[in-house]
């Protein structure tokens, strides 16, 4: 008569203990998930934070481009009677527009990156940024081959020496060197497209994308591995 109530009490105690253990296990798993999610958020924020030097650099480029636009516009508009200085000012004006526009577009790409996005979406947007920077660096290389010539002409003219008029052979040598530099760059770009010098091409693409982009890519790859480990 006394054994049955004792056995029922024992079963009730075991059920209560199992329920308590289940709750504790659930709490432990919940805390573990929260810790992993917190770590994932921290790593994702760090990957986006790696891009702040690039954002700062582009803001400075935008300001420099805007300043160049203002300066070049005032320069060529005051030299309408001298064709070579007019052309130099217009070239630098166009260069300033390109600098400001490209920096503005790149800043818009950077502003579209949010650490709350899925890692795959962030990687796609970062790939778009890398592609843009790689192609844009080619344009800046072409501009750089020639931009120094009008800048030198303008600098000497400001010092009172119009080399275009008084030293045309010097200017011709500058233009020849600029064209030769552009030719070497064209041949190198063609070789890269043909698959030659793959290590050098990869290194130049990485350099064009920038260290900030590379660090962000590596950090996002680390986040992706961390998420895969938690599945």
Short mmCIF file of C-alpha atoms in Angstrom, two decimals:
data_model
loop_
_atom_site.label_atom_id
_atom_site.label_comp_id
_atom_site.label_asym_id
_atom_site.label_seq_id
_atom_site.Cartn_x
_atom_site.Cartn_y
_atom_site.Cartn_z
CA UNK A 1 0.00 0.00 0.00
CA UNK A 2 2.89 2.41 0.75
CA UNK A 3 5.01 1.42 -2.31
CA UNK A 4 2.71 2.84 -4.99
CA UNK A 5 2.58 6.45 -3.67
CA UNK A 6 6.37 6.39 -3.24
CA UNK A 7 6.88 5.21 -6.82
CA UNK A 8 4.49 7.89 -8.14
CA UNK A 9 6.35 10.54 -6.16
CA UNK A 10 9.64 9.30 -7.58
CA UNK A 11 8.30 9.49 -11.13
CA UNK A 12 7.00 13.01 -10.52
CA UNK A 13 10.35 14.06 -9.12
CA UNK A 14 12.18 12.64 -12.15
CA UNK A 15 9.78 14.40 -14.52
CA UNK A 16 10.31 17.67 -12.68
CA UNK A 17 14.07 17.14 -12.79
CA UNK A 18 13.96 16.36 -16.52
CA UNK A 19 11.90 19.49 -17.15
CA UNK A 20 14.33 21.61 -15.14
CA UNK A 21 17.31 20.14 -16.97
CA UNK A 22 15.58 20.77 -20.30
CA UNK A 23 14.98 24.39 -19.33
CA UNK A 24 18.58 24.80 -18.24
CA UNK A 25 19.80 23.21 -21.46
CA UNK A 26 17.54 25.51 -23.45
CA UNK A 27 18.87 28.53 -21.60
CA UNK A 28 22.45 27.37 -22.21
CA UNK A 29 21.83 26.89 -25.91
CA UNK A 30 20.10 30.27 -26.05
CA UNK A 31 23.07 31.96 -24.39
CA UNK A 32 25.46 30.15 -26.73
CA UNK A 33 23.46 31.28 -29.76
CA UNK A 34 23.42 34.84 -28.43
CA UNK A 35 27.17 34.77 -27.90
CA UNK A 36 27.78 33.43 -31.40
CA UNK A 37 25.43 35.99 -32.89
CA UNK A 38 27.17 38.75 -30.97
CA UNK A 39 30.54 37.53 -32.21
CA UNK A 40 29.22 37.36 -35.77
CA UNK A 41 27.94 40.94 -35.53
CA UNK A 42 31.27 42.09 -34.11
CA UNK A 43 33.23 40.46 -36.92
CA UNK A 44 30.87 41.81 -39.59
CA UNK A 45 31.13 45.34 -38.19
CA UNK A 46 34.91 44.98 -38.14
CA UNK A 47 34.92 43.93 -41.81
CA UNK A 48 32.94 47.03 -42.78
CA UNK A 49 35.05 49.18 -40.46
CA UNK A 50 38.14 48.13 -42.42
CA UNK A 51 36.86 50.34 -45.25
CA UNK A 52 36.96 53.64 -43.36
CA UNK A 53 40.45 54.63 -44.69
CA UNK A 54 39.10 54.17 -48.21
CA UNK A 55 36.05 56.31 -47.43
CA UNK A 56 38.29 59.02 -45.99
CA UNK A 57 40.54 58.90 -49.04
CA UNK A 58 37.58 59.22 -51.41
CA UNK A 59 36.21 62.17 -49.46
CA UNK A 60 39.58 63.86 -49.83
CA UNK A 61 39.64 63.01 -53.54
CA UNK A 62 36.18 64.54 -53.95
CA UNK A 63 37.32 67.74 -52.25
CA UNK A 64 40.48 67.82 -54.36
CA UNK A 65 38.49 67.27 -57.54
CA UNK A 66 36.06 70.04 -56.63
CA UNK A 67 38.96 72.39 -55.91
CA UNK A 68 40.58 71.48 -59.23
CA UNK A 69 37.33 72.22 -61.07
CA UNK A 70 37.13 75.70 -59.56
CA UNK A 71 40.81 76.45 -60.19
CA UNK A 72 40.86 75.12 -63.76
CA UNK A 73 37.65 76.95 -64.69
CA UNK A 74 39.05 80.26 -63.49
CA UNK A 75 42.35 79.53 -65.27
CA UNK A 76 41.08 78.66 -68.74
CA UNK A 77 38.46 81.40 -68.67
CA UNK A 78 41.23 83.97 -68.11
CA UNK A 79 43.43 82.56 -70.90
CA UNK A 80 41.04 82.51 -73.82
CA UNK A 81 43.61 84.29 -75.98
CA UNK A 82 46.30 81.60 -75.54
CA UNK A 83 45.15 78.33 -77.02
CA UNK A 84 47.71 76.07 -75.32
CA UNK A 85 46.91 77.42 -71.85
CA UNK A 86 43.19 77.29 -72.63
CA UNK A 87 43.56 73.63 -73.62
CA UNK A 88 45.64 72.92 -70.49
CA UNK A 89 43.00 74.47 -68.26
CA UNK A 90 40.20 72.56 -69.97
CA UNK A 91 42.11 69.28 -69.62
CA UNK A 92 42.56 69.84 -65.88
CA UNK A 93 38.93 70.93 -65.60
CA UNK A 94 37.82 67.62 -67.12
CA UNK A 95 40.24 65.78 -64.83
CA UNK A 96 38.73 67.49 -61.78
CA UNK A 97 35.23 66.54 -62.90
CA UNK A 98 36.29 62.92 -63.29
CA UNK A 99 38.00 62.89 -59.89
CA UNK A 100 34.95 64.31 -58.12
CA UNK A 101 32.46 62.13 -60.00
CA UNK A 102 34.39 58.89 -59.48
CA UNK A 103 34.90 59.67 -55.78
CA UNK A 104 31.19 60.45 -55.39
CA UNK A 105 30.20 57.16 -57.04
CA UNK A 106 32.64 55.20 -54.90
CA UNK A 107 31.33 56.86 -51.73
CA UNK A 108 27.81 55.87 -52.77
CA UNK A 109 28.97 52.25 -53.09
CA UNK A 110 30.57 52.43 -49.64
CA UNK A 111 27.44 53.96 -48.11
CA UNK A 112 25.43 51.02 -49.45
CA UNK A 113 27.37 48.57 -47.26
CA UNK A 114 25.57 47.75 -44.00
CA UNK A 115 26.85 45.29 -41.41
CA UNK A 116 23.25 44.07 -40.89
CA UNK A 117 23.18 42.65 -44.43
CA UNK A 118 23.77 38.95 -45.07
CA UNK A 119 27.40 38.13 -45.68
CA UNK A 120 26.71 37.00 -49.25
CA UNK A 121 25.13 40.37 -50.10
CA UNK A 122 28.08 42.21 -48.57
CA UNK A 123 30.51 40.10 -50.58
CA UNK A 124 28.61 40.85 -53.82
CA UNK A 125 28.65 44.59 -53.11
CA UNK A 126 32.32 44.45 -52.20
CA UNK A 127 33.04 42.62 -55.45
CA UNK A 128 31.27 45.43 -57.31
CA UNK A 129 33.43 47.96 -55.47
CA UNK A 130 36.60 46.03 -56.34
CA UNK A 131 35.56 45.83 -60.01
CA UNK A 132 34.88 49.56 -60.12
CA UNK A 133 38.17 50.49 -58.47
CA UNK A 134 40.13 48.20 -60.79
CA UNK A 135 38.58 49.69 -63.92
CA UNK A 136 38.77 53.22 -62.56
CA UNK A 137 42.47 52.86 -61.86
CA UNK A 138 43.00 52.25 -65.58
CA UNK A 139 41.32 55.57 -66.37
CA UNK A 140 43.45 57.38 -63.83
CA UNK A 141 46.55 55.75 -65.32
CA UNK A 142 45.64 57.09 -68.77
CA UNK A 143 45.01 60.54 -67.35
CA UNK A 144 48.26 60.42 -65.38
CA UNK A 145 50.26 59.73 -68.53
CA UNK A 146 49.33 63.17 -69.88
CA UNK A 147 48.12 65.34 -66.98
CA UNK A 148 51.59 66.39 -65.91
CA UNK A 149 52.25 68.13 -69.25
CA UNK A 150 49.55 70.83 -68.92
CA UNK A 151 50.38 71.18 -65.25
CA UNK A 152 54.02 71.92 -66.13
CA UNK A 153 52.98 74.39 -68.82
CA UNK A 154 50.69 76.19 -66.39
CA UNK A 155 53.34 76.24 -63.67
CA UNK A 156 56.00 77.72 -65.97
CA UNK A 157 53.50 80.23 -67.37
CA UNK A 158 52.65 81.33 -63.84
CA UNK A 159 56.39 81.89 -63.25
CA UNK A 160 56.54 84.06 -66.39
CA UNK A 161 58.05 81.52 -68.78
CA UNK A 162 55.75 80.42 -71.61
CA UNK A 163 57.58 77.29 -72.73
CA UNK A 164 55.10 76.61 -75.51
CA UNK A 165 56.25 79.80 -77.21
CA UNK A 166 59.90 80.04 -76.16
CA UNK A 167 60.92 76.37 -75.76
CA UNK A 168 58.69 74.34 -78.11
CA UNK A 169 61.21 71.50 -78.35
CA UNK A 170 61.05 71.01 -74.59
CA UNK A 171 57.27 70.82 -74.73
CA UNK A 172 57.49 68.44 -77.70
CA UNK A 173 59.80 66.17 -75.71
CA UNK A 174 57.34 66.20 -72.83
CA UNK A 175 54.49 65.26 -75.14
CA UNK A 176 56.62 62.53 -76.69
CA UNK A 177 57.46 61.10 -73.29
CA UNK A 178 53.78 61.20 -72.30
CA UNK A 179 52.80 59.35 -75.49
CA UNK A 180 55.56 56.78 -74.89
CA UNK A 181 54.34 56.23 -71.35
CA UNK A 182 50.79 55.72 -72.65
CA UNK A 183 52.12 53.25 -75.25
CA UNK A 184 53.96 51.21 -72.62
CA UNK A 185 50.82 51.17 -70.47
CA UNK A 186 48.71 50.06 -73.45
CA UNK A 187 51.11 47.22 -74.26
CA UNK A 188 51.14 46.11 -70.62
CA UNK A 189 47.34 46.17 -70.40
CA UNK A 190 47.12 44.17 -73.63
CA UNK A 191 49.55 41.59 -72.27
CA UNK A 192 47.47 41.26 -69.10
CA UNK A 193 44.29 40.72 -71.11
CA UNK A 194 46.08 38.02 -73.11
CA UNK A 195 46.86 36.15 -69.90
CA UNK A 196 50.55 36.96 -69.76
CA UNK A 197 52.32 37.77 -66.49
CA UNK A 198 49.42 36.44 -64.35
CA UNK A 199 51.17 37.07 -61.01
CA UNK A 200 51.98 40.66 -61.92
CA UNK A 201 48.46 41.22 -63.24
CA UNK A 202 46.93 39.84 -60.04
CA UNK A 203 49.24 41.97 -57.91
CA UNK A 204 48.32 45.09 -59.87
CA UNK A 205 44.61 44.34 -59.60
CA UNK A 206 44.93 43.88 -55.85
CA UNK A 207 46.90 47.10 -55.62
CA UNK A 208 44.26 48.92 -57.66
CA UNK A 209 41.47 47.60 -55.44
CA UNK A 210 43.32 48.88 -52.36
CA UNK A 211 44.35 47.41 -49.03
CA UNK A 212 41.08 48.44 -47.38
CA UNK A 213 39.03 46.40 -49.84
CA UNK A 214 41.38 43.44 -49.45
CA UNK A 215 41.15 43.55 -45.65
CA UNK A 216 37.36 43.76 -45.81
CA UNK A 217 37.22 40.77 -48.18
CA UNK A 218 39.39 38.67 -45.87
CA UNK A 219 37.33 39.69 -42.84
CA UNK A 220 34.06 38.75 -44.58
CA UNK A 221 35.55 35.39 -45.58
CA UNK A 222 36.35 34.86 -41.88
CA UNK A 223 32.73 35.71 -40.97
CA UNK A 224 31.50 33.24 -43.58
CA UNK A 225 33.66 30.47 -42.08
CA UNK A 226 32.46 31.38 -38.58
CA UNK A 227 28.82 31.10 -39.68
CA UNK A 228 29.48 27.75 -41.37
CA UNK A 229 31.03 26.37 -38.17
CA UNK A 230 27.89 27.30 -36.22
CA UNK A 231 25.52 25.45 -38.51
#
